[in-house]
C-alpha angles and dihedrals in degrees: 000000000000122000091247092053091047090051090048094051093047092055101037095102094041092052093045091052092046089051092051091051091045089055090051099041100041114018101035096042092044091054094043090052087059091054093065138020110290123251110277115267090229089066092063092046086076107100090220095054093040097052092039092052092046094048105036101066096048089043092051093049093045092047093051090045093050094048090047093052091049091048092047095052094107091039092054092045090052092052092047093051091046092049091050091043089237117159109264118217117234090238093055092044093050093046094046093049093049093047096048090054092048096042097091089056093045093050097047089048089055091045092051092048091053094050092045088051088051089049088057102039100042095054089044092052091046090050092051089049090055097250122169119266089247093060092045091052092045090052092051095048093042094054094044092048093046091047093052091048091047094050092047093050091044091051094058097034094051091046090051092051091047093051101040102033115021111025095071091058093051098035109030090158097040119231096137092146090060094063108106126227096024131130117236127223098213125192090249089054092052094049092046091051090048091051090047093049098044101038119013099041094049091047092049093046095048094046091050091049094049092046093049093048093047092052098046106037117062096182106090094207093052092044091048093049092048091046092050091049093045094050091047095049094042090048092053091048096050095040088055093045090046093052092050093047093045090053091049094047091044093052092045090055105033099046095057091044090050090053091047091052092050091050092050091049089053090050090050089053092050097257110128097172097085108101127190116238101230112207104159137061094215131095092289092052091048089050090051092051091049092049091048090051089047093052090048089052091048090049090052090046090050090052089047090049090052090048090048089048089054090046089050091052090049093048093045088054089054089061118078111281093206137014115260124251110228122168110251094015134088109199133184130167140174141177124204118191124209089212133029088276131024147184100239117106139181131172144167119229106195120206125241126261091274091059101050114173094029126108135172118221123193130187120182137179122198117207112263120355141249130065099332090051091046091053092051091045091052092048093048091047091054092048092048097048092047094048095041090057089068127067120273143104121277094255091051091051092050092046092053092048091048092056091053094046093046091054091051100047096036107157097352091106093233122132139164130223116214139191110194121180141166120210119205102199099184092053095034094233131137122198121190148173121207115204102187093306129134107271117261114246128229119201119198107204095197095054095029088227134140125214132180131231095216133175133153127231139126120278118254115278098027098098134358090217096056114133125213132204128214119222132189141186141169121267128200136212111271095032120125121214116203122191114181145152128248091256086084103055095029094057112121134209129216091277092057094251119144121233090230132187094276093065088043092053092045090056091049091048092048093052100033091119092060125090119263094268090051092053090047092050092047092053092048091048091048090052092050092050092047094048098043126157092016122086124240111277101186136033115269125208129171132172118191120196120185114196110220132189117263 
């Protein structure tokens, strides 16, 4: 910030207030004097009136200037420190911000007090000098009218300077409405002041002028000429003042709204970097702060969405990319998450070269869904793959994984159900361990019967000491093994009905002749049709294994 700019900023409010008073003291009074006969020269030949008139105006301006400079001490210090890039104490910053917001009200209060003082002292001086009652009354009305006009112009001019010039230096991040102990220039206040300035004040001034002329001039022609001149001059004055104030009020309202609209358009187009420059502590400023907070939240949500998208990609890559090819088995599996990430899990653990024709299949379901469930799923997957690569029966593998998971989740309340099986295709045997999961289902196409691969044990993570049992049974060619999660049969439609295992079994029965991928696709399509138009509310996982003849 240059020295000239610093000087300019420090004196913006002082100059604006001086300009408003100049308009009142010089232009308005000069025009009003033309509307009526001037004060008699003999009145100003009085030494009292002459010296008072010569001294009062400079005194008033100097007094207002001195009080303004005293009031602005902290404001000017803040601007100096900011220009010099000197650290600003929180106390100075808080005081300067509060004072800059209250300064328009302080200055117009001083202006009004000076003009009211003039309305008292000028008539008093005229009275002591032996002036006519007409001149004393004119002096009173003239100073009151000029003071009201001055204060009204100063109100809007100071507000304009505060908004367009100073606020951005004191409130670069907005938040004007949060500053305590400040007066607010609300929209209703602006419109009321505009109505007062453009309608009520002109009406009052013109009525007072007509009444005064009618009372003090007996000649109708003279009274009519003075009235015509007074109305014409007053009309010009207030039309000019009204135009200036309307422009100021219009700019003070339309510019912030224009910036708000641009910001909202940017948000609509996916750009969250456009921030509103908040320069008022009224309803518009509050709206700007709320929109800025909203865009920051949307930006954070967008970053979170991108992170979740990356997490989803990572998690999807943890699931099998393709279905395994095992002699005597036709296998297909799929997981669908209700959020970007989920807690459902399935995997294929193929045997080594010495165990051709064998494959391990695991389906798990972590409590709840979302990121916490995805993290537990990922952890359990790593434990399971690492442990399954070493020798051991299925129940030993699950017990070892459970101990690791239980130590990780501890008292978080999370757990994971698991169905872990090994299919020996050459010998047509399936072995399994069920850790709190829904039983797998076997469908025998020949007999059109369904059977369950049950088993009862605690889910993973509930207790380190949980024990697990391995089961086994024969399987035959033509049978279909289905391992799923409860997101399938607990899906609900718009009427609140659950999909249920009966509909699930009916779909399997109807498409039993299809390959594994066809059965899987039919179940997913049936779920989508049943649930429409509702969205998926829980993760869905299904693995279909068709046993074929060798």
